[in-house]
Amino acid sequence: MGRVRRTAALLSAVLLPLPAAAGGSDLPEIHSRGSLRVLVVGDEDDPPISRDGSPGAIDRSLAEDFARRQGLTLETVWVERRHDILEELLAGRGDVAATGLAITPDRAARVAFTDPVAVVDELLIGRKGMRQPPRAAADLAKRTVTIPSGSAFEASLVKLEVPGLRVEQVLGPVQQADLIGQVSRGERELAVVDSNVWEA
């Protein structure tokens, strides 16, 4: 598989609901409870394998470090689909969300982000040796590009203004790593993933 198009995006690992960030702090309530409820993407019965250096492992490490420095125990709250994590946070199921999300104006209007923890590129990937690999945006006409549902990738693809470009959104629990495997096996033509996921 090869890289075709790159666009920088800022990722933040921990998000806070805006009411707490704007008007005060939930920290006293969290301290009185003694635990920090951290929303993470995955399935409790079949948790994802967290390899050292993977984006998910880094996100969880940051949350664990914060909880330890605050004298709190970490309580993991599993969210199966990544695109549901903001809704779960705003519904109060967790105190923070530990997952790398691109900072977009829409998301920033709803939650407070930490300082960026990574700057990544969005990579368009295709199977190595594929016929007529796209070399420019215009080459995506009448091609199908798969992205995770609810990702910021859709806005990037729309900005390309390529007539006939088909964007296929897949629902969770399919993650970017799953899309990489599906493209490599020829099950999907093209996909967009973050560079840190690709490198991991």
PDB file of C-alpha atoms in Angstrom:
ATOM      1  CA  MET A   1       0.000   0.000   0.000  1.00  0.00           C
ATOM      2  CA  GLY A   2       1.206   3.476  -0.626  1.00  0.00           C
ATOM      3  CA  ARG A   3       0.545   6.989   0.483  1.00  0.00           C
ATOM      4  CA  VAL A   4      -1.220   9.215  -1.983  1.00  0.00           C
ATOM      5  CA  ARG A   5      -2.434  12.399  -0.319  1.00  0.00           C
ATOM      6  CA  ARG A   6      -1.439  14.023   2.949  1.00  0.00           C
ATOM      7  CA  THR A   7      -3.158  16.703   4.995  1.00  0.00           C
ATOM      8  CA  ALA A   8      -2.028  17.766   8.462  1.00  0.00           C
ATOM      9  CA  ALA A   9      -4.479  17.516  11.361  1.00  0.00           C
ATOM     10  CA  LEU A  10      -4.085  18.167  15.069  1.00  0.00           C
ATOM     11  CA  LEU A  11      -5.095  15.330  17.361  1.00  0.00           C
ATOM     12  CA  SER A  12      -6.084  15.690  20.952  1.00  0.00           C
ATOM     13  CA  ALA A  13      -6.279  12.668  23.187  1.00  0.00           C
ATOM     14  CA  VAL A  14      -8.399  13.838  26.087  1.00  0.00           C
ATOM     15  CA  LEU A  15     -11.620  15.799  25.771  1.00  0.00           C
ATOM     16  CA  LEU A  16     -13.710  17.492  28.419  1.00  0.00           C
ATOM     17  CA  PRO A  17     -17.384  18.440  28.230  1.00  0.00           C
ATOM     18  CA  LEU A  18     -17.629  22.191  27.575  1.00  0.00           C
ATOM     19  CA  PRO A  19     -19.808  23.077  30.586  1.00  0.00           C
ATOM     20  CA  ALA A  20     -17.079  21.869  32.950  1.00  0.00           C
ATOM     21  CA  ALA A  21     -14.334  23.544  30.952  1.00  0.00           C
ATOM     22  CA  ALA A  22     -16.182  26.863  30.589  1.00  0.00           C
ATOM     23  CA  GLY A  23     -17.867  27.400  33.917  1.00  0.00           C
ATOM     24  CA  GLY A  24     -15.725  25.624  36.441  1.00  0.00           C
ATOM     25  CA  SER A  25     -14.224  22.287  37.201  1.00  0.00           C
ATOM     26  CA  ASP A  26     -15.635  18.820  37.737  1.00  0.00           C
ATOM     27  CA  LEU A  27     -12.388  17.897  39.498  1.00  0.00           C
ATOM     28  CA  PRO A  28     -13.731  18.306  43.087  1.00  0.00           C
ATOM     29  CA  GLU A  29     -16.598  15.905  42.295  1.00  0.00           C
ATOM     30  CA  ILE A  30     -14.176  13.486  40.638  1.00  0.00           C
ATOM     31  CA  HIS A  31     -11.857  13.652  43.671  1.00  0.00           C
ATOM     32  CA  SER A  32     -14.743  12.976  46.040  1.00  0.00           C
ATOM     33  CA  ARG A  33     -15.644   9.897  43.978  1.00  0.00           C
ATOM     34  CA  GLY A  34     -11.976   8.844  43.913  1.00  0.00           C
ATOM     35  CA  SER A  35     -11.995   7.670  40.313  1.00  0.00           C
ATOM     36  CA  LEU A  36     -11.606   9.164  36.848  1.00  0.00           C
ATOM     37  CA  ARG A  37     -14.059   7.675  34.340  1.00  0.00           C
ATOM     38  CA  VAL A  38     -12.243   7.526  31.010  1.00  0.00           C
ATOM     39  CA  LEU A  39     -14.107   6.778  27.788  1.00  0.00           C
ATOM     40  CA  VAL A  40     -12.076   4.598  25.417  1.00  0.00           C
ATOM     41  CA  VAL A  41     -12.971   3.022  22.107  1.00  0.00           C
ATOM     42  CA  GLY A  42     -13.309  -0.731  22.106  1.00  0.00           C
ATOM     43  CA  ASP A  43     -15.246  -3.665  23.463  1.00  0.00           C
ATOM     44  CA  GLU A  44     -14.848  -4.705  27.097  1.00  0.00           C
ATOM     45  CA  ASP A  45     -15.386  -8.381  26.212  1.00  0.00           C
ATOM     46  CA  ASP A  46     -12.863  -8.231  23.358  1.00  0.00           C
ATOM     47  CA  PRO A  47     -10.572  -5.273  24.069  1.00  0.00           C
ATOM     48  CA  PRO A  48      -8.224  -4.141  21.298  1.00  0.00           C
ATOM     49  CA  ILE A  49      -4.614  -5.225  21.556  1.00  0.00           C
ATOM     50  CA  SER A  50      -2.670  -2.191  22.753  1.00  0.00           C
ATOM     51  CA  ARG A  51       0.810  -2.281  21.309  1.00  0.00           C
ATOM     52  CA  ASP A  52       3.421   0.020  22.813  1.00  0.00           C
ATOM     53  CA  GLY A  53       3.584   3.172  20.716  1.00  0.00           C
ATOM     54  CA  SER A  54       0.165   2.668  19.118  1.00  0.00           C
ATOM     55  CA  PRO A  55      -2.139   5.712  19.223  1.00  0.00           C
ATOM     56  CA  GLY A  56      -4.576   3.931  21.562  1.00  0.00           C
ATOM     57  CA  ALA A  57      -1.808   2.925  23.960  1.00  0.00           C
ATOM     58  CA  ILE A  58      -0.467   6.484  24.042  1.00  0.00           C
ATOM     59  CA  ASP A  59      -3.952   7.907  24.714  1.00  0.00           C
ATOM     60  CA  ARG A  60      -4.534   5.502  27.592  1.00  0.00           C
ATOM     61  CA  SER A  61      -1.057   6.160  29.002  1.00  0.00           C
ATOM     62  CA  LEU A  62      -1.785   9.909  29.116  1.00  0.00           C
ATOM     63  CA  ALA A  63      -5.076   9.303  30.938  1.00  0.00           C
ATOM     64  CA  GLU A  64      -3.423   6.878  33.388  1.00  0.00           C
ATOM     65  CA  ASP A  65      -0.651   9.391  34.107  1.00  0.00           C
ATOM     66  CA  PHE A  66      -3.163  12.172  34.769  1.00  0.00           C
ATOM     67  CA  ALA A  67      -5.237   9.966  37.083  1.00  0.00           C
ATOM     68  CA  ARG A  68      -2.133   8.845  38.994  1.00  0.00           C
ATOM     69  CA  ARG A  69      -0.920  12.437  39.471  1.00  0.00           C
ATOM     70  CA  GLN A  70      -4.377  13.371  40.782  1.00  0.00           C
ATOM     71  CA  GLY A  71      -4.438  10.411  43.186  1.00  0.00           C
ATOM     72  CA  LEU A  72      -7.383   8.828  41.362  1.00  0.00           C
ATOM     73  CA  THR A  73      -8.090   5.311  40.210  1.00  0.00           C
ATOM     74  CA  LEU A  74      -8.799   4.930  36.526  1.00  0.00           C
ATOM     75  CA  GLU A  75     -12.198   3.544  35.569  1.00  0.00           C
ATOM     76  CA  THR A  76     -12.414   2.463  31.920  1.00  0.00           C
ATOM     77  CA  VAL A  77     -15.748   3.058  30.199  1.00  0.00           C
ATOM     78  CA  TRP A  78     -15.879   1.244  26.860  1.00  0.00           C
ATOM     79  CA  VAL A  79     -17.511   2.843  23.817  1.00  0.00           C
ATOM     80  CA  GLU A  80     -17.873   0.427  20.922  1.00  0.00           C
ATOM     81  CA  ARG A  81     -18.024   2.952  18.092  1.00  0.00           C
ATOM     82  CA  ARG A  82     -15.553   5.808  17.890  1.00  0.00           C
ATOM     83  CA  HIS A  83     -18.057   8.190  16.353  1.00  0.00           C
ATOM     84  CA  ASP A  84     -20.237   7.818  19.498  1.00  0.00           C
ATOM     85  CA  ILE A  85     -17.555   8.932  21.946  1.00  0.00           C
ATOM     86  CA  LEU A  86     -18.503  12.626  21.964  1.00  0.00           C
ATOM     87  CA  GLU A  87     -22.174  11.831  22.571  1.00  0.00           C
ATOM     88  CA  GLU A  88     -21.239   9.478  25.420  1.00  0.00           C
ATOM     89  CA  LEU A  89     -19.027  12.172  26.959  1.00  0.00           C
ATOM     90  CA  LEU A  90     -21.721  14.840  26.705  1.00  0.00           C
ATOM     91  CA  ALA A  91     -24.271  12.397  28.163  1.00  0.00           C
ATOM     92  CA  GLY A  92     -22.085  12.144  31.270  1.00  0.00           C
ATOM     93  CA  ARG A  93     -21.015   8.501  30.951  1.00  0.00           C
ATOM     94  CA  GLY A  94     -17.405   9.562  31.460  1.00  0.00           C
ATOM     95  CA  ASP A  95     -15.346  12.426  32.805  1.00  0.00           C
ATOM     96  CA  VAL A  96     -12.918  12.529  29.882  1.00  0.00           C
ATOM     97  CA  ALA A  97     -12.459  10.742  26.575  1.00  0.00           C
ATOM     98  CA  ALA A  98      -9.071   9.293  25.749  1.00  0.00           C
ATOM     99  CA  THR A  99      -8.958   8.893  22.003  1.00  0.00           C
ATOM    100  CA  GLY A 100      -7.166  10.800  19.291  1.00  0.00           C
ATOM    101  CA  LEU A 101      -9.659  13.002  17.488  1.00  0.00           C
ATOM    102  CA  ALA A 102      -8.919  15.713  14.967  1.00  0.00           C
ATOM    103  CA  ILE A 103      -9.806  19.133  16.305  1.00  0.00           C
ATOM    104  CA  THR A 104     -12.528  20.465  14.016  1.00  0.00           C
ATOM    105  CA  PRO A 105     -14.647  23.623  14.491  1.00  0.00           C
ATOM    106  CA  ASP A 106     -17.787  21.517  15.025  1.00  0.00           C
ATOM    107  CA  ARG A 107     -16.161  19.350  17.686  1.00  0.00           C
ATOM    108  CA  ALA A 108     -14.472  22.330  19.374  1.00  0.00           C
ATOM    109  CA  ALA A 109     -17.892  23.972  19.720  1.00  0.00           C
ATOM    110  CA  ARG A 110     -19.122  20.974  21.718  1.00  0.00           C
ATOM    111  CA  VAL A 111     -16.155  19.881  23.855  1.00  0.00           C
ATOM    112  CA  ALA A 112     -12.898  21.297  25.188  1.00  0.00           C
ATOM    113  CA  PHE A 113      -9.764  19.648  23.854  1.00  0.00           C
ATOM    114  CA  THR A 114      -6.430  19.268  25.575  1.00  0.00           C
ATOM    115  CA  ASP A 115      -3.387  20.735  23.911  1.00  0.00           C
ATOM    116  CA  PRO A 116      -2.659  18.683  20.786  1.00  0.00           C
ATOM    117  CA  VAL A 117      -0.725  15.510  21.537  1.00  0.00           C
ATOM    118  CA  ALA A 118       0.157  14.746  17.922  1.00  0.00           C
ATOM    119  CA  VAL A 119       0.161  16.249  14.467  1.00  0.00           C
ATOM    120  CA  VAL A 120      -0.769  13.658  11.876  1.00  0.00           C
ATOM    121  CA  ASP A 121      -1.377  13.445   8.164  1.00  0.00           C
ATOM    122  CA  GLU A 122      -4.442  11.955   6.560  1.00  0.00           C
ATOM    123  CA  LEU A 123      -3.248   9.237   4.205  1.00  0.00           C
ATOM    124  CA  LEU A 124      -5.126   7.857   1.237  1.00  0.00           C
ATOM    125  CA  ILE A 125      -4.045   4.235   0.979  1.00  0.00           C
ATOM    126  CA  GLY A 126      -4.491   1.620  -1.710  1.00  0.00           C
ATOM    127  CA  ARG A 127      -3.271  -1.924  -2.189  1.00  0.00           C
ATOM    128  CA  LYS A 128       0.325  -2.261  -3.332  1.00  0.00           C
ATOM    129  CA  GLY A 129       0.381  -3.083  -7.033  1.00  0.00           C
ATOM    130  CA  MET A 130      -3.190  -1.886  -7.611  1.00  0.00           C
ATOM    131  CA  ARG A 131      -4.085  -0.973 -11.188  1.00  0.00           C
ATOM    132  CA  GLN A 132      -4.100   2.761 -11.891  1.00  0.00           C
ATOM    133  CA  PRO A 133      -3.304   4.047  -8.419  1.00  0.00           C
ATOM    134  CA  PRO A 134      -4.467   7.639  -7.938  1.00  0.00           C
ATOM    135  CA  ARG A 135      -1.635  10.169  -8.148  1.00  0.00           C
ATOM    136  CA  ALA A 136      -3.725  13.346  -7.906  1.00  0.00           C
ATOM    137  CA  ALA A 137      -7.134  14.336  -6.562  1.00  0.00           C
ATOM    138  CA  ALA A 138      -8.685  14.204 -10.056  1.00  0.00           C
ATOM    139  CA  ASP A 139      -7.744  10.503 -10.246  1.00  0.00           C
ATOM    140  CA  LEU A 140     -10.341   9.799  -7.551  1.00  0.00           C
ATOM    141  CA  ALA A 141     -13.226  10.432  -9.941  1.00  0.00           C
ATOM    142  CA  LYS A 142     -15.510   7.387 -10.028  1.00  0.00           C
ATOM    143  CA  ARG A 143     -13.450   5.689  -7.292  1.00  0.00           C
ATOM    144  CA  THR A 144     -14.672   4.553  -3.863  1.00  0.00           C
ATOM    145  CA  VAL A 145     -12.848   5.734  -0.754  1.00  0.00           C
ATOM    146  CA  THR A 146     -13.786   4.139   2.562  1.00  0.00           C
ATOM    147  CA  ILE A 147     -13.662   6.032   5.862  1.00  0.00           C
ATOM    148  CA  PRO A 148     -14.832   5.350   9.400  1.00  0.00           C
ATOM    149  CA  SER A 149     -18.267   6.853  10.053  1.00  0.00           C
ATOM    150  CA  GLY A 150     -18.181  10.156  11.898  1.00  0.00           C
ATOM    151  CA  SER A 151     -14.540  10.846  11.085  1.00  0.00           C
ATOM    152  CA  ALA A 152     -13.111  14.192  10.009  1.00  0.00           C
ATOM    153  CA  PHE A 153     -11.957  12.496   6.788  1.00  0.00           C
ATOM    154  CA  GLU A 154     -15.284  13.184   5.098  1.00  0.00           C
ATOM    155  CA  ALA A 155     -14.735  16.961   5.253  1.00  0.00           C
ATOM    156  CA  SER A 156     -11.266  16.544   3.738  1.00  0.00           C
ATOM    157  CA  LEU A 157     -12.632  14.489   0.851  1.00  0.00           C
ATOM    158  CA  VAL A 158     -15.487  16.944   0.222  1.00  0.00           C
ATOM    159  CA  LYS A 159     -12.959  19.807  -0.018  1.00  0.00           C
ATOM    160  CA  LEU A 160     -11.314  18.026  -2.951  1.00  0.00           C
ATOM    161  CA  GLU A 161     -14.463  18.689  -5.033  1.00  0.00           C
ATOM    162  CA  VAL A 162     -13.889  15.624  -7.215  1.00  0.00           C
ATOM    163  CA  PRO A 163     -16.929  14.815  -9.389  1.00  0.00           C
ATOM    164  CA  GLY A 164     -17.993  11.197  -9.073  1.00  0.00           C
ATOM    165  CA  LEU A 165     -15.925  10.471  -5.967  1.00  0.00           C
ATOM    166  CA  ARG A 166     -17.819   7.931  -3.846  1.00  0.00           C
ATOM    167  CA  VAL A 167     -17.262   8.101  -0.091  1.00  0.00           C
ATOM    168  CA  GLU A 168     -18.250   4.933   1.755  1.00  0.00           C
ATOM    169  CA  GLN A 169     -18.636   5.291   5.514  1.00  0.00           C
ATOM    170  CA  VAL A 170     -18.367   2.165   7.638  1.00  0.00           C
ATOM    171  CA  LEU A 171     -19.842   1.963  11.113  1.00  0.00           C
ATOM    172  CA  GLY A 172     -17.918   0.855  14.176  1.00  0.00           C
ATOM    173  CA  PRO A 173     -16.530  -1.269  15.548  1.00  0.00           C
ATOM    174  CA  VAL A 174     -14.469  -1.074  12.315  1.00  0.00           C
ATOM    175  CA  GLN A 175     -11.396   0.998  13.110  1.00  0.00           C
ATOM    176  CA  GLN A 176      -8.698   2.513  10.913  1.00  0.00           C
ATOM    177  CA  ALA A 177      -6.406  -0.476  11.507  1.00  0.00           C
ATOM    178  CA  ASP A 178      -9.200  -2.749  10.243  1.00  0.00           C
ATOM    179  CA  LEU A 179      -9.493  -0.640   7.079  1.00  0.00           C
ATOM    180  CA  ILE A 180      -5.756  -0.982   6.451  1.00  0.00           C
ATOM    181  CA  GLY A 181      -6.110  -4.770   6.588  1.00  0.00           C
ATOM    182  CA  GLN A 182      -9.166  -4.760   4.325  1.00  0.00           C
ATOM    183  CA  VAL A 183      -7.415  -2.607   1.716  1.00  0.00           C
ATOM    184  CA  SER A 184      -4.308  -4.807   1.821  1.00  0.00           C
ATOM    185  CA  ARG A 185      -6.479  -7.899   1.189  1.00  0.00           C
ATOM    186  CA  GLY A 186      -8.256  -6.201  -1.713  1.00  0.00           C
ATOM    187  CA  GLU A 187     -11.613  -6.098   0.091  1.00  0.00           C
ATOM    188  CA  ARG A 188     -11.745  -2.302  -0.264  1.00  0.00           C
ATOM    189  CA  GLU A 189     -10.337  -0.163  -3.046  1.00  0.00           C
ATOM    190  CA  LEU A 190      -9.054   2.867  -1.133  1.00  0.00           C
ATOM    191  CA  ALA A 191      -9.290   4.189   2.426  1.00  0.00           C
ATOM    192  CA  VAL A 192      -8.208   7.209   4.438  1.00  0.00           C
ATOM    193  CA  VAL A 193      -6.343   6.686   7.715  1.00  0.00           C
ATOM    194  CA  ASP A 194      -4.249   8.786  10.083  1.00  0.00           C
ATOM    195  CA  SER A 195      -0.492   8.581   9.615  1.00  0.00           C
ATOM    196  CA  ASN A 196       0.104   7.585  13.244  1.00  0.00           C
ATOM    197  CA  VAL A 197      -2.228   4.595  12.824  1.00  0.00           C
ATOM    198  CA  TRP A 198      -0.422   3.669   9.590  1.00  0.00           C
ATOM    199  CA  GLU A 199       2.981   3.904  11.267  1.00  0.00           C
ATOM    200  CA  ALA A 200       1.868   1.857  14.291  1.00  0.00           C
TER     201      ALA A 200
END
